Amino acid sequence: FPAATAGTREQDMEVVQKYLENYYNLKSDGKQIVRQRNSSLVTEKLKKMQEFFGLKVTGKIDADTLNLMRQPRCGVPDIAQ
Amino acid sequence: YVLTDRTLRWEHTHLTYRIENYTPDLPRADVDSAIEKAFQLWSNVSPLTFTKVLRGQADIMISFVRGDHYDNSPFDGPDGNLAHAFPPGPNLGGDAHFDEDERWTKNYRNYNLYRVAAHELGHSLGLSHSTDIGALMYPNYMYDGHVQLSQDDINAIQAIYGPSPNPVQPTGPQTPQVCDSNLIFDLITTFRGEVMFFKDRFYMRLNPFYPEVELNFISTFWPNLPSGLQAAYEFAERDEVRFFKGGKYWAVQGQEMLYGYPKDIYRSFGFPKAVKNIDAAVSDEETGKTYFFVANKYWRYDEYNQSMDAGYPRMIAADFPGIGRKVDAAFQKYGFFYIIRGTTQYKFDLQTKRILSIDRANSWFSC
C-alpha cells in the first residue's frame, strides 16, 4: 500500500479544489478555500465524494481519495447541479 | 443509478443524432461505428430509436472540441475530464462533447471512444452517474475490453423510458454485492499475505487499512487475463499466482503477467486430457504440495519435483470428510485450508483431516 504522504502537497490541494468545484458543486469564487483546512464546506463536499465512491468517509484528504480524484473521468458532475 | 426529481427526458422516442466533426485520431468510419454501437446499446434495452442525420439540427449533436468551447464547461487538456454531455432538451440539450486533447482509440489503449460514447449518450438520454463500479454510468473511465450495459444501467434507462419492445427483456451483468449471503465466488487465492476473492469480472480484497472491502475490475491489475477464471493458487516460494481457465493457466507476479503464458495444464502438471477444467486449487506452503480439485476428485502436485504425486486422483470425500463432493474455491491462511462449496466455507485441518469451523464464504468481509 502506498506510504502515507507526509503532508498533502500544495498541488494536491489544487487537484482537490478543482475536483470538488467541477463535480461536487463547491463554490469558491476563485478563492483557494481548500487551503483553509477546517473549511466545513470542503469537508462536507469531500464526504459526499468519498461516500459516492465507497471510500472511507472522513472529510479529509487521504491517499485513496486523491488517487481517485486523479483518475480520468466524465466531465458531468456527480451531484445534480 | 440515480434519477433526480428533475430528471429530464426526451418526450419523443425516435431521436436523431449528427456527428458535427471528426477526431483525426481515428478513421471516420471507426468514429461512425463507435457512435452507432454506443447508441445500439441503449436502443437494445429501451423503446428508443436513433437515426443519424448529416446536416441541420439533430436532437443529439456530437462533436470533438478542446479547451473552452463556450458551453460553460471547458475541457482541461489531456486526461482528467474526457468528455461530457447535456441532459435532454432543445439546442445544447442532449449534445455530447469529446475532448480533442485526448487520444481516441478503438482498442484497449486510452481512451476507447466506444466506451466513453456509451457513457456520454447515457447522459444525453437523461441518466446521471451511478455509484455502481460495474455500471457504464460510473463516472470514472474503466475499460476491460467489454462495453456492455450492466443491470444497473438497464434499470436506469427503463425507469425513464420503459421496457424494450423486444419480447425477451434484455438483462445485464450485476456487480457482486460483497455482503450478499448468496454470493458464490468463482475462485479465491492468497496474494502476498492478502486474500483476494474473484467473481465474474471483479475482485474483492480485504484492505487492512480500513473495513471497506475493495471491489474493482480484475483488469485493473491484469488487463490480459481472460474473463471467466475458474481457479487460482499462490506458489509463495516463487511469489507467483497461477490463474486457471479450462485447460490453460496464466501466471502473475504482482501486477506483472509472466512471459510465455498461457500454458496448458496437461503438459505442465500432467493432467489427463479427460480433465476439462480445474474447480479449485490451493498450495500448502509447508510442504510445497498443491491440491487441485476437479469434480469429486483431487490431485496432489509436488511443486519442488514438479510432478504429480503417485496414487492420484483420490476422492475428495475420502480425504476431506464432511466437505462433500465438489469444491468451488480453496485457499490457505494461518496454516489451515479454507475450502469453499457454494456459499459455505469449511476451515479444514490437513493434518487431522478435520473440519474446524463452518462459516459463510463471505464471512471475511465482516458484513
Short mmCIF file of C-alpha atoms in Angstrom, two decimals:
data_model
loop_
_atom_site.label_atom_id
_atom_site.label_comp_id
_atom_site.label_asym_id
_atom_site.label_seq_id
_atom_site.Cartn_x
_atom_site.Cartn_y
_atom_site.Cartn_z
CA PHE A 1 0.00 0.00 0.00
CA PRO A 2 1.25 3.49 -0.79
CA ALA A 3 3.09 5.10 2.13
CA ALA A 4 1.00 7.78 3.77
CA THR A 5 2.03 11.10 2.26
CA ALA A 6 3.94 13.32 4.71
CA GLY A 7 1.51 16.15 4.23
CA THR A 8 -0.82 16.96 1.42
CA ARG A 9 1.26 18.81 -1.11
CA GLU A 10 0.30 22.16 -2.50
CA GLN A 11 -0.61 20.78 -5.88
CA ASP A 12 -2.80 18.17 -4.23
CA MET A 13 -4.84 20.99 -2.78
CA GLU A 14 -5.42 22.33 -6.26
CA VAL A 15 -6.45 18.91 -7.52
CA VAL A 16 -8.94 18.62 -4.67
CA GLN A 17 -10.33 22.12 -5.13
CA LYS A 18 -10.76 21.74 -8.89
CA TYR A 19 -12.34 18.34 -8.49
CA LEU A 20 -14.87 19.48 -5.91
CA GLU A 21 -15.70 22.58 -7.98
CA ASN A 22 -16.19 20.51 -11.14
CA TYR A 23 -18.07 17.57 -9.77
CA TYR A 24 -19.43 18.43 -6.35
CA ASN A 25 -20.63 21.98 -6.84
CA LEU A 26 -18.07 23.57 -4.49
CA LYS A 27 -18.49 27.32 -4.80
CA SER A 28 -15.16 29.07 -4.30
CA ASP A 29 -15.40 32.30 -6.31
CA GLY A 30 -11.82 31.70 -7.34
CA LYS A 31 -10.52 31.72 -3.77
CA GLN A 32 -8.30 28.85 -2.57
CA ILE A 33 -10.70 27.67 0.08
CA VAL A 34 -9.35 24.12 0.22
CA ARG A 35 -6.26 25.53 1.96
CA GLN A 36 -8.49 26.51 4.86
CA ARG A 37 -8.14 23.03 6.25
CA ASN A 38 -11.03 23.32 8.59
CA SER A 39 -13.34 24.65 5.87
CA SER A 40 -16.58 22.92 6.74
CA LEU A 41 -17.77 23.43 3.19
CA VAL A 42 -14.80 21.48 1.83
CA THR A 43 -15.22 18.80 4.47
CA GLU A 44 -18.85 18.36 3.53
CA LYS A 45 -18.09 18.12 -0.19
CA LEU A 46 -15.22 15.69 0.45
CA LYS A 47 -17.55 13.48 2.46
CA LYS A 48 -20.08 13.47 -0.38
CA MET A 49 -17.39 12.43 -2.85
CA GLN A 50 -15.99 9.74 -0.53
CA GLU A 51 -19.48 8.40 0.04
CA PHE A 52 -20.25 8.33 -3.70
CA PHE A 53 -17.13 6.26 -4.42
CA GLY A 54 -17.46 3.96 -1.41
CA LEU A 55 -14.33 5.32 0.25
CA LYS A 56 -13.88 5.74 3.98
CA VAL A 57 -15.94 8.88 4.72
CA THR A 58 -13.55 11.10 6.67
CA GLY A 59 -13.94 14.52 5.07
CA LYS A 60 -10.13 14.56 4.98
CA ILE A 61 -7.77 14.34 2.02
CA ASP A 62 -6.16 10.88 2.11
CA ALA A 63 -4.18 8.88 -0.45
CA ASP A 64 -7.16 6.86 -1.67
CA THR A 65 -9.28 9.97 -2.16
CA LEU A 66 -6.51 11.76 -4.03
CA ASN A 67 -5.81 8.70 -6.13
CA LEU A 68 -9.43 8.52 -7.16
CA MET A 69 -9.54 12.24 -7.99
CA ARG A 70 -6.66 11.78 -10.37
CA GLN A 71 -8.41 9.11 -12.43
CA PRO A 72 -9.70 10.07 -15.90
CA ARG A 73 -13.46 10.50 -15.89
CA CYS A 74 -16.57 12.05 -17.36
CA GLY A 75 -16.96 15.82 -17.01
CA VAL A 76 -20.57 15.67 -15.83
CA PRO A 77 -20.95 16.42 -12.08
CA ASP A 78 -21.72 13.54 -9.72
CA ILE A 79 -24.43 15.51 -7.98
CA ALA A 80 -27.27 17.31 -9.73
CA GLN A 81 -26.31 20.93 -10.38
CA TYR B 1 -28.18 4.62 -10.65
CA VAL B 2 -29.64 8.00 -9.82
CA LEU B 3 -32.84 9.63 -11.04
CA THR B 4 -33.28 13.11 -9.72
CA ASP B 5 -36.72 14.59 -9.16
CA ARG B 6 -35.81 16.85 -12.06
CA THR B 7 -34.68 14.02 -14.33
CA LEU B 8 -35.04 15.38 -17.83
CA ARG B 9 -36.19 13.04 -20.59
CA TRP B 10 -36.99 13.12 -24.31
CA GLU B 11 -40.73 13.28 -24.94
CA HIS B 12 -40.33 11.52 -28.30
CA THR B 13 -38.55 8.18 -28.56
CA HIS B 14 -37.37 8.36 -32.17
CA LEU B 15 -34.32 10.56 -31.83
CA THR B 16 -31.87 11.93 -34.35
CA TYR B 17 -28.14 12.45 -33.97
CA ARG B 18 -25.46 14.15 -36.00
CA ILE B 19 -21.67 13.92 -35.82
CA GLU B 20 -20.66 17.53 -36.43
CA ASN B 21 -16.94 16.91 -36.79
CA TYR B 22 -14.42 14.06 -36.55
CA THR B 23 -11.33 13.46 -34.45
CA PRO B 24 -8.16 12.99 -36.50
CA ASP B 25 -7.18 10.14 -34.15
CA LEU B 26 -9.36 7.59 -35.96
CA PRO B 27 -10.68 6.94 -39.46
CA ARG B 28 -14.15 8.46 -39.90
CA ALA B 29 -15.65 5.00 -40.34
CA ASP B 30 -14.33 3.98 -36.90
CA VAL B 31 -15.88 7.06 -35.31
CA ASP B 32 -19.20 6.39 -37.05
CA SER B 33 -19.08 2.78 -35.90
CA ALA B 34 -18.22 3.63 -32.28
CA ILE B 35 -21.06 6.13 -32.02
CA GLU B 36 -23.53 3.83 -33.77
CA LYS B 37 -22.68 0.89 -31.49
CA ALA B 38 -22.97 3.15 -28.45
CA PHE B 39 -26.49 4.15 -29.49
CA GLN B 40 -27.36 0.49 -30.15
CA LEU B 41 -26.54 -0.42 -26.55
CA TRP B 42 -29.29 1.92 -25.36
CA SER B 43 -31.83 1.18 -28.11
CA ASN B 44 -31.48 -2.56 -27.44
CA VAL B 45 -32.89 -2.14 -23.93
CA SER B 46 -35.45 0.62 -24.40
CA PRO B 47 -38.15 1.88 -26.81
CA LEU B 48 -35.68 4.50 -28.11
CA THR B 49 -34.51 4.54 -31.72
CA PHE B 50 -31.70 6.68 -33.17
CA THR B 51 -31.35 7.95 -36.71
CA LYS B 52 -28.17 9.57 -37.99
CA VAL B 53 -28.63 12.81 -39.96
CA LEU B 54 -25.88 14.52 -41.92
CA ARG B 55 -26.96 18.16 -41.76
CA GLY B 56 -29.08 20.57 -39.76
CA GLN B 57 -30.01 20.44 -36.09
CA ALA B 58 -30.36 16.93 -34.62
CA ASP B 59 -31.60 16.08 -31.13
CA ILE B 60 -28.12 14.88 -30.15
CA MET B 61 -25.22 16.79 -31.69
CA ILE B 62 -21.83 15.09 -31.27
CA SER B 63 -18.55 16.97 -31.60
CA PHE B 64 -14.86 16.84 -30.77
CA VAL B 65 -13.65 20.04 -29.15
CA ARG B 66 -10.83 21.19 -26.88
CA GLY B 67 -10.37 23.64 -24.04
CA ASP B 68 -13.02 26.30 -23.66
CA HIS B 69 -15.68 25.58 -26.25
CA TYR B 70 -18.20 28.06 -24.93
CA ASP B 71 -20.66 25.80 -23.18
CA ASN B 72 -19.56 26.97 -19.73
CA SER B 73 -17.77 23.64 -19.21
CA PRO B 74 -14.26 23.96 -20.63
CA PHE B 75 -12.13 20.86 -21.10
CA ASP B 76 -8.80 20.52 -19.29
CA GLY B 77 -6.24 19.20 -21.75
CA PRO B 78 -5.07 15.56 -21.87
CA ASP B 79 -6.54 13.08 -19.33
CA GLY B 80 -8.69 14.28 -16.42
CA ASN B 81 -12.01 15.32 -17.92
CA LEU B 82 -12.50 13.19 -21.06
CA ALA B 83 -15.94 14.20 -22.30
CA HIS B 84 -19.32 15.46 -21.16
CA ALA B 85 -22.91 15.52 -22.34
CA PHE B 86 -26.03 17.50 -21.55
CA PRO B 87 -29.37 16.12 -20.40
CA PRO B 88 -32.30 16.00 -22.86
CA GLY B 89 -33.63 19.32 -24.11
CA PRO B 90 -33.55 21.75 -27.04
CA ASN B 91 -30.35 23.16 -28.57
CA LEU B 92 -27.44 22.18 -26.31
CA GLY B 93 -29.70 19.62 -24.61
CA GLY B 94 -28.61 16.05 -25.35
CA ASP B 95 -25.37 17.16 -27.03
CA ALA B 96 -22.15 15.21 -26.35
CA HIS B 97 -18.68 16.77 -26.50
CA PHE B 98 -15.45 14.75 -26.60
CA ASP B 99 -12.15 16.35 -25.58
CA GLU B 100 -9.93 16.54 -28.66
CA ASP B 101 -6.89 16.79 -26.37
CA GLU B 102 -7.38 13.07 -25.62
CA ARG B 103 -6.19 10.30 -27.93
CA TRP B 104 -9.28 8.44 -29.09
CA THR B 105 -8.80 4.75 -29.89
CA LYS B 106 -10.79 1.67 -30.83
CA ASN B 107 -8.84 -0.74 -28.63
CA TYR B 108 -7.72 -1.10 -25.01
CA ARG B 109 -5.37 1.93 -25.15
CA ASN B 110 -6.60 5.13 -23.57
CA TYR B 111 -9.19 6.19 -24.40
CA ASN B 112 -11.61 3.87 -26.09
CA LEU B 113 -14.14 6.05 -27.95
CA TYR B 114 -16.92 3.44 -27.97
CA ARG B 115 -16.63 3.04 -24.19
CA VAL B 116 -16.73 6.79 -23.48
CA ALA B 117 -19.51 7.42 -26.02
CA ALA B 118 -21.68 4.71 -24.42
CA HIS B 119 -21.38 6.57 -21.11
CA GLU B 120 -21.94 10.07 -22.51
CA LEU B 121 -25.01 9.04 -24.50
CA GLY B 122 -26.47 7.80 -21.22
CA HIS B 123 -26.34 11.41 -20.08
CA SER B 124 -27.82 12.59 -23.41
CA LEU B 125 -30.81 10.38 -22.61
CA GLY B 126 -31.25 11.69 -19.06
CA LEU B 127 -29.12 9.43 -16.86
CA SER B 128 -26.86 10.70 -14.08
CA HIS B 129 -23.79 8.96 -12.67
CA SER B 130 -24.08 5.62 -10.91
CA THR B 131 -22.18 4.58 -7.80
CA ASP B 132 -22.06 1.01 -9.16
CA ILE B 133 -18.47 0.42 -10.27
CA GLY B 134 -19.69 -2.16 -12.78
CA ALA B 135 -22.12 0.25 -14.45
CA LEU B 136 -21.33 2.10 -17.66
CA MET B 137 -22.66 5.21 -15.90
CA TYR B 138 -19.95 5.06 -13.24
CA PRO B 139 -18.08 8.38 -13.52
CA ASN B 140 -14.51 7.07 -13.88
CA TYR B 141 -13.08 5.64 -17.09
CA MET B 142 -12.71 1.86 -16.87
CA TYR B 143 -12.23 -0.38 -19.84
CA ASP B 144 -11.74 -4.13 -19.57
CA GLY B 145 -12.32 -4.92 -23.22
CA HIS B 146 -16.09 -5.23 -22.79
CA VAL B 147 -18.59 -2.44 -23.36
CA GLN B 148 -21.92 -3.65 -22.03
CA LEU B 149 -24.78 -2.21 -20.06
CA SER B 150 -24.94 -3.53 -16.53
CA GLN B 151 -28.28 -4.37 -14.98
CA ASP B 152 -27.99 -1.07 -13.12
CA ASP B 153 -27.78 0.83 -16.44
CA ILE B 154 -30.72 -1.09 -17.88
CA ASN B 155 -32.83 -0.42 -14.80
CA ALA B 156 -31.98 3.27 -15.06
CA ILE B 157 -32.91 3.77 -18.70
CA GLN B 158 -36.06 1.70 -18.33
CA ALA B 159 -37.07 3.74 -15.30
CA ILE B 160 -37.19 6.76 -17.61
CA TYR B 161 -38.48 5.31 -20.90
CA GLY B 162 -39.99 1.94 -20.01
CA PRO B 163 -39.02 -1.55 -21.16
CA SER B 164 -37.70 -2.63 -24.50
CA PRO B 165 -40.34 -3.71 -27.04
CA ASN B 166 -38.28 -6.90 -27.55
CA PRO B 167 -40.28 -9.96 -26.50
CA VAL B 168 -37.28 -11.13 -24.47
CA GLN B 169 -36.29 -8.44 -21.96
CA PRO B 170 -32.51 -7.99 -22.12
CA THR B 171 -30.54 -8.22 -18.89
CA GLY B 172 -27.03 -7.21 -17.92
CA PRO B 173 -24.32 -8.37 -15.51
CA GLN B 174 -24.75 -7.47 -11.87
CA THR B 175 -21.87 -6.18 -9.82
CA PRO B 176 -21.28 -8.55 -6.87
CA GLN B 177 -22.51 -7.23 -3.52
CA VAL B 178 -19.84 -8.23 -1.01
CA CYS B 179 -22.40 -8.84 1.75
CA ASP B 180 -24.83 -10.79 -0.40
CA SER B 181 -25.32 -14.00 1.57
CA ASN B 182 -25.86 -15.87 -1.70
CA LEU B 183 -22.56 -14.75 -3.17
CA ILE B 184 -20.72 -17.71 -4.69
CA PHE B 185 -17.10 -16.98 -5.58
CA ASP B 186 -15.50 -18.23 -8.78
CA LEU B 187 -12.11 -18.51 -7.10
CA ILE B 188 -10.12 -17.31 -4.09
CA THR B 189 -6.37 -17.07 -3.62
CA THR B 190 -3.90 -15.63 -1.19
CA PHE B 191 -1.74 -12.90 -2.60
CA ARG B 192 1.37 -11.72 -0.76
CA GLY B 193 -0.31 -12.11 2.60
CA GLU B 194 -3.72 -10.87 1.49
CA VAL B 195 -6.77 -12.88 0.41
CA MET B 196 -8.37 -11.98 -2.93
CA PHE B 197 -11.84 -13.15 -3.87
CA PHE B 198 -12.98 -13.29 -7.51
CA LYS B 199 -16.44 -13.18 -9.07
CA ASP B 200 -17.22 -12.56 -12.76
CA ARG B 201 -15.12 -9.57 -13.88
CA PHE B 202 -14.40 -8.37 -10.35
CA TYR B 203 -12.00 -8.99 -7.49
CA MET B 204 -12.74 -8.23 -3.85
CA ARG B 205 -9.91 -7.56 -1.47
CA LEU B 206 -9.69 -7.03 2.22
CA ASN B 207 -7.98 -3.76 2.90
CA PRO B 208 -6.01 -3.93 6.17
CA PHE B 209 -6.23 -0.16 6.49
CA TYR B 210 -9.96 0.11 6.86
CA PRO B 211 -13.06 -2.07 6.94
CA GLU B 212 -14.37 -1.27 3.48
CA VAL B 213 -13.84 -4.17 1.09
CA GLU B 214 -12.10 -3.07 -2.11
CA LEU B 215 -14.08 -4.18 -5.19
CA ASN B 216 -12.77 -3.45 -8.65
CA PHE B 217 -12.28 -4.92 -12.12
CA ILE B 218 -9.73 -7.73 -12.40
CA SER B 219 -8.47 -5.88 -15.48
CA THR B 220 -7.34 -3.05 -13.19
CA PHE B 221 -4.40 -5.24 -12.22
CA TRP B 222 -4.20 -7.79 -15.05
CA PRO B 223 -5.80 -6.47 -18.26
CA ASN B 224 -4.68 -9.55 -20.19
CA LEU B 225 -6.26 -12.18 -18.00
CA PRO B 226 -9.38 -13.67 -19.64
CA SER B 227 -12.81 -13.38 -18.06
CA GLY B 228 -14.41 -16.50 -16.62
CA LEU B 229 -11.46 -17.63 -14.50
CA GLN B 230 -12.16 -20.83 -12.55
CA ALA B 231 -9.34 -21.39 -10.06
CA ALA B 232 -6.12 -19.86 -8.76
CA TYR B 233 -3.42 -20.54 -6.21
CA GLU B 234 -0.35 -18.78 -4.91
CA PHE B 235 3.02 -20.51 -5.00
CA ALA B 236 4.55 -18.17 -2.43
CA GLU B 237 8.05 -19.63 -2.78
CA ARG B 238 8.24 -18.03 -6.21
CA ASP B 239 5.92 -15.13 -5.50
CA GLU B 240 3.64 -16.38 -8.26
CA VAL B 241 -0.11 -16.64 -8.53
CA ARG B 242 -1.45 -19.01 -11.19
CA PHE B 243 -4.91 -18.48 -12.69
CA PHE B 244 -6.78 -21.32 -14.42
CA LYS B 245 -9.45 -21.37 -17.09
CA GLY B 246 -10.34 -24.54 -19.00
CA GLY B 247 -7.17 -26.40 -19.92
CA LYS B 248 -4.98 -23.31 -19.70
CA TYR B 249 -3.34 -21.25 -16.99
CA TRP B 250 -1.59 -17.91 -16.63
CA ALA B 251 0.97 -16.80 -14.03
CA VAL B 252 1.40 -13.34 -12.50
CA GLN B 253 4.00 -11.84 -10.19
CA GLY B 254 2.46 -8.79 -8.53
CA GLN B 255 0.84 -6.86 -11.33
CA GLU B 256 3.15 -8.37 -13.96
CA MET B 257 1.87 -11.11 -16.24
CA LEU B 258 4.71 -13.62 -16.59
CA TYR B 259 6.01 -14.25 -20.07
CA GLY B 260 5.23 -17.43 -22.02
CA TYR B 261 1.68 -17.93 -20.83
CA PRO B 262 -0.94 -19.28 -21.16
CA LYS B 263 0.45 -22.78 -20.82
CA ASP B 264 -1.61 -25.94 -20.79
CA ILE B 265 -2.36 -27.90 -17.66
CA TYR B 266 -1.73 -31.25 -19.33
CA ARG B 267 1.89 -30.66 -20.25
CA SER B 268 2.74 -28.55 -17.20
CA PHE B 269 1.10 -30.61 -14.45
CA GLY B 270 0.42 -33.95 -16.13
CA PHE B 271 -3.38 -33.88 -16.00
CA PRO B 272 -5.14 -36.43 -18.21
CA LYS B 273 -6.99 -34.97 -21.16
CA ALA B 274 -10.24 -36.04 -19.53
CA VAL B 275 -9.81 -33.09 -17.16
CA LYS B 276 -11.52 -30.16 -18.91
CA ASN B 277 -11.02 -27.58 -16.14
CA ILE B 278 -9.93 -27.12 -12.54
CA ASP B 279 -12.63 -26.23 -9.99
CA ALA B 280 -10.28 -25.03 -7.25
CA ALA B 281 -6.61 -25.12 -6.26
CA VAL B 282 -4.58 -24.42 -3.14
CA SER B 283 -0.89 -24.87 -2.35
CA ASP B 284 0.31 -25.93 1.10
CA GLU B 285 3.19 -23.59 1.90
CA GLU B 286 4.57 -26.06 4.47
CA THR B 287 5.06 -28.95 2.05
CA GLY B 288 5.03 -27.39 -1.42
CA LYS B 289 2.17 -29.72 -2.31
CA THR B 290 -0.58 -28.20 -4.44
CA TYR B 291 -4.08 -29.65 -4.31
CA PHE B 292 -6.19 -29.47 -7.47
CA PHE B 293 -9.91 -30.13 -7.08
CA VAL B 294 -11.71 -31.46 -10.18
CA ALA B 295 -15.35 -32.55 -9.83
CA ASN B 296 -15.46 -35.14 -6.99
CA LYS B 297 -11.72 -35.95 -7.16
CA TYR B 298 -8.47 -34.18 -6.35
CA TRP B 299 -4.89 -34.42 -7.47
CA ARG B 300 -1.77 -33.52 -5.46
CA TYR B 301 1.16 -31.94 -7.26
CA ASP B 302 4.68 -31.57 -5.86
CA GLU B 303 5.95 -28.07 -6.72
CA TYR B 304 9.57 -29.00 -5.96
CA ASN B 305 9.68 -32.21 -8.01
CA GLN B 306 7.32 -30.53 -10.46
CA SER B 307 5.35 -33.72 -10.84
CA MET B 308 2.03 -35.17 -9.77
CA ASP B 309 2.26 -37.38 -6.69
CA ALA B 310 1.59 -41.08 -7.31
CA GLY B 311 -1.76 -42.56 -6.30
CA TYR B 312 -3.83 -39.64 -7.51
CA PRO B 313 -6.54 -38.71 -8.24
CA ARG B 314 -8.27 -39.60 -4.99
CA MET B 315 -11.88 -38.99 -3.95
CA ILE B 316 -12.42 -35.67 -2.18
CA ALA B 317 -14.88 -37.37 0.16
CA ALA B 318 -12.18 -39.82 1.28
CA ASP B 319 -9.61 -37.26 2.40
CA PHE B 320 -11.76 -34.19 3.07
CA PRO B 321 -14.56 -35.77 5.06
CA GLY B 322 -17.66 -33.67 5.56
CA ILE B 323 -16.94 -31.28 2.73
CA GLY B 324 -18.95 -33.13 0.15
CA ARG B 325 -18.33 -33.75 -3.49
CA LYS B 326 -17.43 -30.64 -5.45
CA VAL B 327 -15.30 -27.65 -4.39
CA ASP B 328 -15.75 -24.11 -5.79
CA ALA B 329 -12.68 -22.42 -4.28
CA ALA B 330 -9.85 -23.02 -1.82
CA PHE B 331 -7.00 -21.14 -0.19
CA GLN B 332 -4.62 -21.49 2.76
CA LYS B 333 -4.40 -19.00 5.59
CA TYR B 334 -2.78 -19.26 9.04
CA GLY B 335 -1.75 -22.84 8.17
CA PHE B 336 -5.30 -24.05 7.53
CA PHE B 337 -7.13 -24.81 4.31
CA TYR B 338 -10.30 -22.84 3.69
CA ILE B 339 -12.43 -24.85 1.30
CA ILE B 340 -15.50 -23.22 -0.22
CA ARG B 341 -18.50 -25.03 -1.61
CA GLY B 342 -21.32 -22.73 -2.73
CA THR B 343 -21.81 -20.08 -0.05
CA THR B 344 -20.25 -22.23 2.69
CA GLN B 345 -16.64 -22.11 3.86
CA TYR B 346 -15.02 -25.03 5.71
CA LYS B 347 -11.91 -24.33 7.77
CA PHE B 348 -10.01 -27.61 7.40
CA ASP B 349 -7.00 -29.01 9.24
CA LEU B 350 -4.94 -31.00 6.73
CA GLN B 351 -3.07 -32.86 9.49
CA THR B 352 -6.06 -34.15 11.39
CA LYS B 353 -8.33 -34.19 8.31
CA ARG B 354 -10.98 -32.45 10.38
CA ILE B 355 -13.30 -29.53 9.76
CA LEU B 356 -12.56 -26.96 12.48
CA SER B 357 -15.33 -24.49 11.67
CA ILE B 358 -18.03 -23.71 9.12
CA ASP B 359 -18.83 -20.15 8.02
CA ARG B 360 -20.34 -18.23 5.17
CA ALA B 361 -17.88 -17.84 2.30
CA ASN B 362 -18.01 -14.03 2.63
CA SER B 363 -17.59 -14.07 6.40
CA TRP B 364 -14.16 -12.42 5.90
CA PHE B 365 -15.92 -9.20 4.93
CA SER B 366 -17.34 -8.63 8.43
CA CYS B 367 -20.72 -7.72 6.99
#
